mmCIF file of C-alpha atoms in Angstrom:
data_model
loop_
_atom_site.group_PDB
_atom_site.id
_atom_site.type_symbol
_atom_site.label_atom_id
_atom_site.label_comp_id
_atom_site.label_asym_id
_atom_site.label_seq_id
_atom_site.Cartn_x
_atom_site.Cartn_y
_atom_site.Cartn_z
ATOM 1 C CA MET D 1 78.776 122.222 98.247
ATOM 2 C CA LYS D 2 80.570 122.824 101.553
ATOM 3 C CA TYR D 3 79.408 120.213 104.052
ATOM 4 C CA ILE D 4 79.709 116.421 104.359
ATOM 5 C CA ASP D 5 75.938 115.882 104.619
ATOM 6 C CA GLU D 6 75.522 117.441 101.174
ATOM 7 C CA TYR D 7 77.793 114.758 99.717
ATOM 8 C CA ARG D 8 75.585 112.126 101.367
ATOM 9 C CA ASN D 9 72.231 113.596 100.300
ATOM 10 C CA PRO D 10 70.002 110.646 99.288
ATOM 11 C CA GLU D 11 68.023 112.826 96.880
ATOM 12 C CA PHE D 12 71.127 113.858 94.908
ATOM 13 C CA ILE D 13 72.451 110.305 94.898
ATOM 14 C CA GLY D 14 69.088 108.923 93.790
ATOM 15 C CA THR D 15 68.876 111.389 90.903
ATOM 16 C CA ILE D 16 72.308 110.424 89.560
ATOM 17 C CA SER D 17 71.510 106.735 90.060
ATOM 18 C CA LYS D 18 68.444 107.084 87.825
ATOM 19 C CA GLU D 19 70.595 108.744 85.162
ATOM 20 C CA ILE D 20 73.063 105.845 85.379
ATOM 21 C CA HIS D 21 70.211 103.362 84.882
ATOM 22 C CA GLU D 22 69.092 105.215 81.770
ATOM 23 C CA LEU D 23 72.611 105.351 80.340
ATOM 24 C CA ALA D 24 73.218 101.688 81.119
ATOM 25 C CA LYS D 25 70.285 100.708 78.880
ATOM 26 C CA LYS D 26 72.391 101.897 75.936
ATOM 27 C CA ILE D 27 75.180 99.437 76.729
ATOM 28 C CA PRO D 28 74.275 95.882 75.632
ATOM 29 C CA HIS D 29 76.899 94.104 77.739
ATOM 30 C CA PRO D 30 78.263 94.099 81.301
ATOM 31 C CA ILE D 31 80.701 96.842 82.342
ATOM 32 C CA ASN D 32 83.358 96.227 84.983
ATOM 33 C CA LEU D 33 84.551 99.329 86.827
ATOM 34 C CA MET D 34 87.508 98.889 89.153
ATOM 35 C CA GLU D 35 88.139 101.121 92.137
ATOM 36 C CA VAL D 36 91.860 101.319 92.873
ATOM 37 C CA CYS D 37 91.669 102.606 96.409
ATOM 38 C CA GLY D 38 90.828 100.843 99.647
ATOM 39 C CA THR D 39 89.000 103.910 100.958
ATOM 40 C CA HIS D 40 86.694 103.705 97.945
ATOM 41 C CA THR D 41 86.193 99.986 98.613
ATOM 42 C CA MET D 42 85.034 100.677 102.175
ATOM 43 C CA ALA D 43 82.799 103.589 101.125
ATOM 44 C CA ILE D 44 81.160 101.491 98.396
ATOM 45 C CA GLY D 45 80.338 98.834 100.986
ATOM 46 C CA LYS D 46 79.308 101.219 103.735
ATOM 47 C CA PHE D 47 76.887 103.212 101.617
ATOM 48 C CA GLY D 48 75.495 100.264 99.619
ATOM 49 C CA ILE D 49 76.499 101.692 96.257
ATOM 50 C CA ARG D 50 76.558 98.330 94.481
ATOM 51 C CA GLN D 51 72.885 97.790 95.314
ATOM 52 C CA ILE D 52 71.675 100.914 93.518
ATOM 53 C CA LEU D 53 73.463 100.227 90.227
ATOM 54 C CA PRO D 54 72.009 98.509 87.141
ATOM 55 C CA GLU D 55 72.714 94.786 86.780
ATOM 56 C CA ASN D 56 75.143 95.330 83.910
ATOM 57 C CA ILE D 57 77.328 97.748 85.893
ATOM 58 C CA LYS D 58 79.659 95.853 88.188
ATOM 59 C CA LEU D 59 82.135 97.318 90.681
ATOM 60 C CA ILE D 60 85.286 95.300 91.331
ATOM 61 C CA SER D 61 88.031 96.033 93.829
ATOM 62 C CA GLY D 62 91.657 96.317 92.789
ATOM 63 C CA PRO D 63 95.062 96.484 94.513
ATOM 64 C CA GLY D 64 94.300 99.758 96.268
ATOM 65 C CA CYS D 65 95.220 98.754 99.797
ATOM 66 C CA PRO D 66 98.956 99.167 100.525
ATOM 67 C CA VAL D 67 98.888 96.691 103.390
ATOM 68 C CA CYS D 68 97.153 94.101 101.231
ATOM 69 C CA VAL D 69 99.634 94.279 98.346
ATOM 70 C CA THR D 70 102.691 94.087 100.615
ATOM 71 C CA PRO D 71 104.119 90.613 99.903
ATOM 72 C CA ASP D 72 105.153 87.966 102.414
ATOM 73 C CA SER D 73 108.798 88.594 101.515
ATOM 74 C CA TYR D 74 108.665 92.129 102.973
ATOM 75 C CA ILE D 75 106.734 91.070 106.075
ATOM 76 C CA ASP D 76 109.167 88.211 106.675
ATOM 77 C CA ARG D 77 112.069 90.680 106.493
ATOM 78 C CA ILE D 78 110.590 93.084 109.024
ATOM 79 C CA ILE D 79 109.757 90.150 111.323
ATOM 80 C CA THR D 80 113.328 88.855 111.030
ATOM 81 C CA LEU D 81 114.631 92.328 111.931
ATOM 82 C CA SER D 82 112.330 92.434 114.971
ATOM 83 C CA ARG D 83 114.117 89.387 116.363
ATOM 84 C CA LYS D 84 117.512 91.062 116.346
ATOM 85 C CA GLU D 85 119.040 92.287 119.577
ATOM 86 C CA ASN D 86 118.555 95.995 120.421
ATOM 87 C CA VAL D 87 116.256 96.549 117.413
ATOM 88 C CA VAL D 88 112.994 98.485 117.755
ATOM 89 C CA ILE D 89 110.448 98.130 114.955
ATOM 90 C CA THR D 90 108.167 101.139 114.425
ATOM 91 C CA THR D 91 105.138 100.709 112.194
ATOM 92 C CA PHE D 92 101.674 101.935 111.371
ATOM 93 C CA GLY D 93 99.022 99.983 113.253
ATOM 94 C CA ASP D 94 97.475 98.237 110.276
ATOM 95 C CA MET D 95 100.678 96.240 109.711
ATOM 96 C CA ILE D 96 100.675 94.630 113.155
ATOM 97 C CA LYS D 97 98.314 91.720 112.389
ATOM 98 C CA VAL D 98 99.332 91.089 108.780
ATOM 99 C CA PRO D 99 100.589 87.507 108.537
ATOM 100 C CA GLY D 100 103.872 86.752 106.802
ATOM 101 C CA SER D 101 104.832 83.247 105.790
ATOM 102 C CA PHE D 102 105.747 82.207 109.354
ATOM 103 C CA SER D 103 104.635 84.870 111.831
ATOM 104 C CA SER D 104 103.274 88.404 112.275
ATOM 105 C CA LEU D 105 104.474 91.508 114.127
ATOM 106 C CA GLU D 106 101.675 90.954 116.649
ATOM 107 C CA LYS D 107 102.984 87.479 117.471
ATOM 108 C CA GLU D 108 106.557 88.743 117.652
ATOM 109 C CA LYS D 109 105.514 91.511 120.053
ATOM 110 C CA SER D 110 103.814 88.911 122.247
ATOM 111 C CA ALA D 111 107.044 86.904 122.187
ATOM 112 C CA GLY D 112 109.041 89.864 123.461
ATOM 113 C CA SER D 113 110.165 91.825 120.398
ATOM 114 C CA ASP D 114 110.202 95.606 120.775
ATOM 115 C CA ILE D 115 107.529 96.772 118.350
ATOM 116 C CA LYS D 116 105.879 100.167 118.592
ATOM 117 C CA VAL D 117 102.897 101.566 116.697
ATOM 118 C CA VAL D 118 103.400 105.130 115.424
ATOM 119 C CA TYR D 119 101.075 107.532 113.652
ATOM 120 C CA SER D 120 103.843 109.312 111.737
ATOM 121 C CA PRO D 121 107.340 108.363 110.620
ATOM 122 C CA LEU D 122 108.540 111.429 112.512
ATOM 123 C CA GLU D 123 107.584 109.632 115.754
ATOM 124 C CA ALA D 124 110.108 106.958 114.839
ATOM 125 C CA ILE D 125 112.837 109.617 114.729
ATOM 126 C CA ASP D 126 111.851 110.796 118.209
ATOM 127 C CA ILE D 127 112.091 107.228 119.482
ATOM 128 C CA ALA D 128 115.544 106.876 117.919
ATOM 129 C CA GLU D 129 116.758 110.128 119.525
ATOM 130 C CA LYS D 130 115.485 109.081 122.949
ATOM 131 C CA SER D 131 116.973 105.573 122.650
ATOM 132 C CA PRO D 132 120.504 106.018 121.292
ATOM 133 C CA ASP D 133 121.434 102.483 122.367
ATOM 134 C CA LYS D 134 118.706 101.005 120.121
ATOM 135 C CA LYS D 135 118.475 100.581 116.376
ATOM 136 C CA VAL D 136 115.078 101.945 115.334
ATOM 137 C CA VAL D 137 113.627 100.635 112.070
ATOM 138 C CA PHE D 138 110.562 102.214 110.478
ATOM 139 C CA SER D 139 108.400 99.999 108.274
ATOM 140 C CA GLY D 140 107.925 102.213 105.222
ATOM 141 C CA ILE D 141 105.005 100.916 103.196
ATOM 142 C CA GLY D 142 102.277 102.681 101.235
ATOM 143 C CA PHE D 143 101.621 104.330 97.912
ATOM 144 C CA GLU D 144 102.459 107.789 96.610
ATOM 145 C CA THR D 145 100.220 109.150 99.389
ATOM 146 C CA THR D 146 102.495 108.317 102.324
ATOM 147 C CA ALA D 147 105.856 108.109 100.548
ATOM 148 C CA PRO D 148 106.521 111.916 100.649
ATOM 149 C CA ALA D 149 106.225 111.951 104.442
ATOM 150 C CA VAL D 150 108.725 109.096 104.680
ATOM 151 C CA ALA D 151 111.033 110.877 102.228
ATOM 152 C CA LEU D 152 110.975 114.030 104.369
ATOM 153 C CA THR D 153 111.644 111.932 107.471
ATOM 154 C CA ILE D 154 114.694 110.378 105.817
ATOM 155 C CA LYS D 155 115.976 113.841 104.880
ATOM 156 C CA LYS D 156 115.418 115.071 108.432
ATOM 157 C CA ALA D 157 117.253 112.084 109.935
ATOM 158 C CA GLU D 158 120.181 112.634 107.577
ATOM 159 C CA LYS D 159 120.305 116.373 108.299
ATOM 160 C CA LYS D 160 120.218 115.844 112.072
ATOM 161 C CA GLY D 161 122.863 113.132 111.847
ATOM 162 C CA ILE D 162 120.774 110.472 113.595
ATOM 163 C CA LYS D 163 122.814 107.277 113.271
ATOM 164 C CA ASN D 164 120.396 104.753 114.774
ATOM 165 C CA PHE D 165 117.347 105.346 112.549
ATOM 166 C CA TYR D 166 116.576 103.169 109.505
ATOM 167 C CA VAL D 167 113.763 102.656 107.006
ATOM 168 C CA LEU D 168 112.844 99.328 105.445
ATOM 169 C CA CYS D 169 111.338 100.665 102.225
ATOM 170 C CA GLY D 170 108.362 98.930 100.673
ATOM 171 C CA HIS D 171 106.611 101.822 98.923
ATOM 172 C CA LYS D 172 104.758 101.158 95.688
ATOM 173 C CA LEU D 173 103.388 103.156 92.736
ATOM 174 C CA ILE D 174 99.794 102.789 91.579
ATOM 175 C CA PRO D 175 99.879 103.503 87.779
ATOM 176 C CA PRO D 176 102.268 100.593 86.936
ATOM 177 C CA ALA D 177 99.947 98.209 88.812
ATOM 178 C CA MET D 178 96.993 99.471 86.781
ATOM 179 C CA GLU D 179 98.950 98.770 83.597
ATOM 180 C CA ALA D 180 99.809 95.283 84.842
ATOM 181 C CA LEU D 181 96.120 94.573 85.395
ATOM 182 C CA MET D 182 95.259 95.714 81.877
ATOM 183 C CA GLU D 183 97.903 93.319 80.512
ATOM 184 C CA ASP D 184 96.362 90.386 82.391
ATOM 185 C CA LYS D 185 94.102 88.540 79.958
ATOM 186 C CA GLU D 186 92.094 87.014 82.808
ATOM 187 C CA VAL D 187 91.079 90.418 84.144
ATOM 188 C CA LYS D 188 88.379 92.453 82.367
ATOM 189 C CA ILE D 189 88.351 96.138 83.293
ATOM 190 C CA ASP D 190 86.216 98.658 81.412
ATOM 191 C CA GLY D 191 86.961 101.730 83.512
ATOM 192 C CA PHE D 192 88.981 102.877 86.508
ATOM 193 C CA ILE D 193 87.791 104.799 89.535
ATOM 194 C CA CYS D 194 91.187 106.280 90.357
ATOM 195 C CA PRO D 195 92.397 106.974 93.900
ATOM 196 C CA GLY D 196 91.874 110.497 95.146
ATOM 197 C CA HIS D 197 94.590 110.412 97.815
ATOM 198 C CA VAL D 198 97.303 109.182 95.434
ATOM 199 C CA SER D 199 96.173 111.636 92.780
ATOM 200 C CA VAL D 200 96.638 114.586 95.135
ATOM 201 C CA ILE D 201 100.341 113.803 94.799
ATOM 202 C CA ILE D 202 100.726 112.583 91.208
ATOM 203 C CA GLY D 203 97.899 114.506 89.498
ATOM 204 C CA SER D 204 95.965 113.163 86.521
ATOM 205 C CA ALA D 205 98.697 112.926 83.857
ATOM 206 C CA PRO D 206 100.016 109.444 84.798
ATOM 207 C CA TYR D 207 96.607 107.924 84.060
ATOM 208 C CA LEU D 208 96.377 109.407 80.580
ATOM 209 C CA ALA D 209 98.857 106.976 79.027
ATOM 210 C CA ILE D 210 96.890 104.068 80.494
ATOM 211 C CA SER D 211 93.591 105.410 79.209
ATOM 212 C CA GLN D 212 94.923 105.994 75.695
ATOM 213 C CA ARG D 213 96.928 102.784 75.433
ATOM 214 C CA TYR D 214 94.187 100.466 76.630
ATOM 215 C CA ASN D 215 91.119 102.436 75.540
ATOM 216 C CA VAL D 216 89.798 102.553 79.090
ATOM 217 C CA PRO D 217 88.351 105.688 80.737
ATOM 218 C CA CYS D 218 89.622 106.915 84.115
ATOM 219 C CA VAL D 219 87.949 109.175 86.659
ATOM 220 C CA ILE D 220 89.713 110.458 89.770
ATOM 221 C CA SER D 221 87.089 110.280 92.480
ATOM 222 C CA GLY D 222 86.473 111.649 95.927
ATOM 223 C CA PHE D 223 85.350 109.381 98.753
ATOM 224 C CA GLU D 224 81.836 110.417 99.698
ATOM 225 C CA PRO D 225 78.914 108.481 98.177
ATOM 226 C CA LEU D 226 77.972 111.375 95.925
ATOM 227 C CA ASP D 227 81.576 111.540 94.652
ATOM 228 C CA ILE D 228 81.605 107.836 93.825
ATOM 229 C CA ILE D 229 78.185 107.713 92.201
ATOM 230 C CA GLN D 230 79.043 110.775 90.115
ATOM 231 C CA SER D 231 82.329 109.151 89.038
ATOM 232 C CA ILE D 232 80.430 106.036 87.965
ATOM 233 C CA PHE D 233 78.060 108.223 85.957
ATOM 234 C CA ILE D 234 81.003 109.920 84.220
ATOM 235 C CA LEU D 235 82.565 106.558 83.313
ATOM 236 C CA ILE D 236 79.308 105.171 81.911
ATOM 237 C CA LYS D 237 78.716 108.361 79.958
ATOM 238 C CA LYS D 238 82.175 108.080 78.411
ATOM 239 C CA TRP D 239 81.292 104.565 77.283
ATOM 240 C CA VAL D 240 78.030 105.688 75.721
ATOM 241 C CA GLU D 241 79.708 108.645 73.985
ATOM 242 C CA ASP D 242 82.732 106.553 72.955
ATOM 243 C CA LYS D 243 85.196 108.758 74.813
ATOM 244 C CA LYS D 244 87.089 105.922 76.400
ATOM 245 C CA THR D 245 90.540 107.520 76.152
ATOM 246 C CA ASP D 246 89.701 110.282 78.610
ATOM 247 C CA VAL D 247 90.880 111.024 82.139
ATOM 248 C CA GLU D 248 88.594 113.264 84.182
ATOM 249 C CA ILE D 249 89.013 114.717 87.664
ATOM 250 C CA GLN D 250 85.786 114.457 89.632
ATOM 251 C CA TYR D 251 87.605 115.269 92.891
ATOM 252 C CA LYS D 252 88.356 118.817 91.761
ATOM 253 C CA ARG D 253 88.108 120.260 95.257
ATOM 254 C CA VAL D 254 91.394 118.527 96.114
ATOM 255 C CA VAL D 255 93.144 117.121 93.009
ATOM 256 C CA ARG D 256 94.969 119.222 90.413
ATOM 257 C CA GLU D 257 96.180 118.108 86.995
ATOM 258 C CA LYS D 258 99.850 118.430 87.968
ATOM 259 C CA GLY D 259 99.388 117.121 91.487
ATOM 260 C CA ASN D 260 101.636 118.299 94.307
ATOM 261 C CA ILE D 261 104.870 119.410 92.664
ATOM 262 C CA LYS D 262 106.776 119.798 95.947
ATOM 263 C CA ALA D 263 105.818 116.321 97.102
ATOM 264 C CA ARG D 264 106.863 114.798 93.790
ATOM 265 C CA LYS D 265 110.187 116.640 93.986
ATOM 266 C CA VAL D 266 111.037 115.226 97.412
ATOM 267 C CA LEU D 267 110.188 111.731 96.156
ATOM 268 C CA GLU D 268 112.631 112.181 93.304
ATOM 269 C CA GLU D 269 115.314 113.444 95.718
ATOM 270 C CA VAL D 270 115.108 110.496 98.104
ATOM 271 C CA PHE D 271 113.931 107.491 96.086
ATOM 272 C CA ASP D 272 114.806 105.596 92.920
ATOM 273 C CA ILE D 273 112.069 103.862 90.935
ATOM 274 C CA VAL D 274 112.642 100.101 90.867
ATOM 275 C CA ASP D 275 110.890 96.834 90.057
ATOM 276 C CA SER D 276 108.755 95.661 92.963
ATOM 277 C CA GLU D 277 106.886 92.573 94.107
ATOM 278 C CA TRP D 278 103.144 92.899 94.698
ATOM 279 C CA ARG D 279 101.014 90.328 96.441
ATOM 280 C CA GLY D 280 98.920 88.563 93.833
ATOM 281 C CA LEU D 281 100.420 90.486 90.926
ATOM 282 C CA GLY D 282 104.041 89.338 91.140
ATOM 283 C CA VAL D 283 106.961 91.571 90.218
ATOM 284 C CA ILE D 284 105.884 94.677 88.308
ATOM 285 C CA ARG D 285 108.463 96.747 86.458
ATOM 286 C CA LYS D 286 109.189 100.203 87.833
ATOM 287 C CA SER D 287 106.382 99.963 90.375
ATOM 288 C CA GLY D 288 108.301 100.500 93.607
ATOM 289 C CA LEU D 289 110.594 102.904 95.388
ATOM 290 C CA ALA D 290 114.063 102.244 96.804
ATOM 291 C CA ILE D 291 116.126 104.599 98.931
ATOM 292 C CA LYS D 292 118.837 106.362 96.933
ATOM 293 C CA GLU D 293 122.514 105.617 97.551
ATOM 294 C CA LYS D 294 122.926 109.080 99.070
ATOM 295 C CA TYR D 295 120.802 107.952 102.019
ATOM 296 C CA ARG D 296 122.138 104.396 102.213
ATOM 297 C CA ASP D 297 123.093 104.821 105.884
ATOM 298 C CA ILE D 298 119.353 104.938 106.617
ATOM 299 C CA ASP D 299 118.412 102.046 104.296
ATOM 300 C CA ALA D 300 117.672 98.988 106.463
ATOM 301 C CA ASP D 301 118.112 96.736 103.449
ATOM 302 C CA PHE D 302 121.794 97.685 103.298
ATOM 303 C CA GLN D 303 122.519 98.175 106.973
ATOM 304 C CA PHE D 304 121.215 94.844 108.264
ATOM 305 C CA SER D 305 122.203 91.349 107.203
ATOM 306 C CA THR D 306 119.063 89.252 107.411
ATOM 307 C CA ARG D 307 118.658 85.615 106.637
ATOM 308 C CA VAL D 308 114.902 85.278 106.268
ATOM 309 C CA LYS D 309 113.267 82.117 107.485
ATOM 310 C CA LYS D 310 110.983 80.679 104.842
ATOM 311 C CA GLY D 311 107.571 79.605 106.080
ATOM 312 C CA LYS D 312 104.660 77.728 104.648
ATOM 313 C CA LYS D 313 102.364 79.286 102.078
ATOM 314 C CA ARG D 314 98.879 79.990 103.395
ATOM 315 C CA CYS D 315 96.711 77.254 101.967
ATOM 316 C CA GLY D 316 93.397 78.328 100.520
ATOM 317 C CA CYS D 317 93.810 82.123 100.821
ATOM 318 C CA ILE D 318 92.770 83.820 97.558
ATOM 319 C CA CYS D 319 93.875 87.377 98.409
ATOM 320 C CA GLY D 320 95.897 87.439 95.179
ATOM 321 C CA ASP D 321 92.831 86.845 92.977
ATOM 322 C CA ILE D 322 90.782 89.311 95.030
ATOM 323 C CA LEU D 323 93.422 92.015 94.557
ATOM 324 C CA LYS D 324 93.238 91.457 90.799
ATOM 325 C CA GLY D 325 89.462 91.748 90.788
ATOM 326 C CA LYS D 326 89.139 88.192 89.491
ATOM 327 C CA LYS D 327 87.226 87.030 92.561
ATOM 328 C CA ILE D 328 85.323 88.558 95.465
ATOM 329 C CA PRO D 329 85.767 87.637 99.149
ATOM 330 C CA PRO D 330 82.682 85.367 99.403
ATOM 331 C CA ASP D 331 84.319 83.194 96.705
ATOM 332 C CA CYS D 332 86.948 82.203 99.293
ATOM 333 C CA LYS D 333 86.083 79.003 101.168
ATOM 334 C CA MET D 334 87.656 80.412 104.341
ATOM 335 C CA PHE D 335 85.841 83.778 104.300
ATOM 336 C CA ARG D 336 83.772 84.226 107.478
ATOM 337 C CA ARG D 337 84.263 80.542 108.355
ATOM 338 C CA VAL D 338 87.916 80.514 109.338
ATOM 339 C CA CYS D 339 89.170 83.930 108.252
ATOM 340 C CA THR D 340 87.728 86.786 110.301
ATOM 341 C CA PRO D 341 89.037 90.149 111.562
ATOM 342 C CA GLU D 342 89.836 88.445 114.878
ATOM 343 C CA ASN D 343 91.661 85.593 113.141
ATOM 344 C CA PRO D 344 92.808 86.969 109.747
ATOM 345 C CA LEU D 345 94.490 84.488 107.438
ATOM 346 C CA GLY D 346 95.260 87.055 104.752
ATOM 347 C CA PRO D 347 95.983 90.803 104.562
ATOM 348 C CA CYS D 348 92.706 91.626 102.807
ATOM 349 C CA MET D 349 90.933 90.771 106.052
ATOM 350 C CA VAL D 350 93.480 92.512 108.278
ATOM 351 C CA SER D 351 93.499 95.987 106.765
ATOM 352 C CA SER D 352 90.755 98.477 107.449
ATOM 353 C CA GLU D 353 90.816 99.133 103.696
ATOM 354 C CA GLY D 354 90.909 95.487 102.590
ATOM 355 C CA SER D 355 88.212 93.992 100.359
ATOM 356 C CA CYS D 356 87.609 91.049 102.699
ATOM 357 C CA ALA D 357 87.244 93.401 105.685
ATOM 358 C CA ALA D 358 84.748 95.494 103.695
ATOM 359 C CA TYR D 359 82.643 92.490 102.661
ATOM 360 C CA TYR D 360 82.803 91.064 106.167
ATOM 361 C CA ARG D 361 81.660 94.315 107.732
ATOM 362 C CA TYR D 362 79.000 95.367 105.216
ATOM 363 C CA GLY D 363 78.104 92.038 103.652
ATOM 364 C CA ASN D 364 77.180 93.259 100.185
ATOM 365 C CA LYS D 365 78.055 91.765 96.828
#
């Protein structure tokens, strides 16, 4: 297939859905399949995929939205930096409204802080070069998908000798979070729909250890409805055939087994793997990236002394449980009533890839 409309063909999707229904009859208990990508979460809602599945096949959303899993501690640090004299904060747009424990970048911008939305970390370098009297800090968050671009930007800044550009690193790694979920006794996961974007970089090998250790099948999926429904079919088939220690690439038109070797190399050159705090999941061992000592002049954590003001915890927000797949957005007493995209109380409602935003927009369960 070559064109988008082929991946959205109702006839193809209906045929695979029928096959899933037949396979599901052979499984005498509910199956929980977790998608670990916010783009999958939105596609599942948009195309009504939950509604065409058998009752015993349940899709649950995991910590696949980088904005959503960024903890208050990081947001509070970037907000504190924004209040410093002659500091410019550059960030992707989806971070602007995310609430920390006492404010948000949107509120700080309204109060006079110099905060600019960029579409690439390279734009932040341009801003730094054009404003030599300012200290320009880029908010570096995201998974393995965006981290290589930030790594290359750090290398470029170092090579050009730009002295007023910094990165506050908050990048995270997906496979350790998947392992943490499997270790949580309150979370029941019977299969993973693995993120296509992340897998373009890391390949399929990192999921194999998870599959074999926890006896849970993994399928790396594309993002069109036909991709997702086919990935669900593959996972159910592996259950029926008792091949639960397998990792399969459905998204073969983009993902390779070894991933992007050049991208992985630049990550290794610029970052160290460290323990990292995730919203809702706590601190996960070796799940984050930190800028290497070689590039410490660009590391905002080392170049700025910040005393972070501690704010109040958001009462009633259950983003943590939603990110674990333990609950769904309608379980939250504030969902749609108090927490909306216009007035988000938690990051899962802010992000365009957040579970709460998906349920709010598409309204399916």
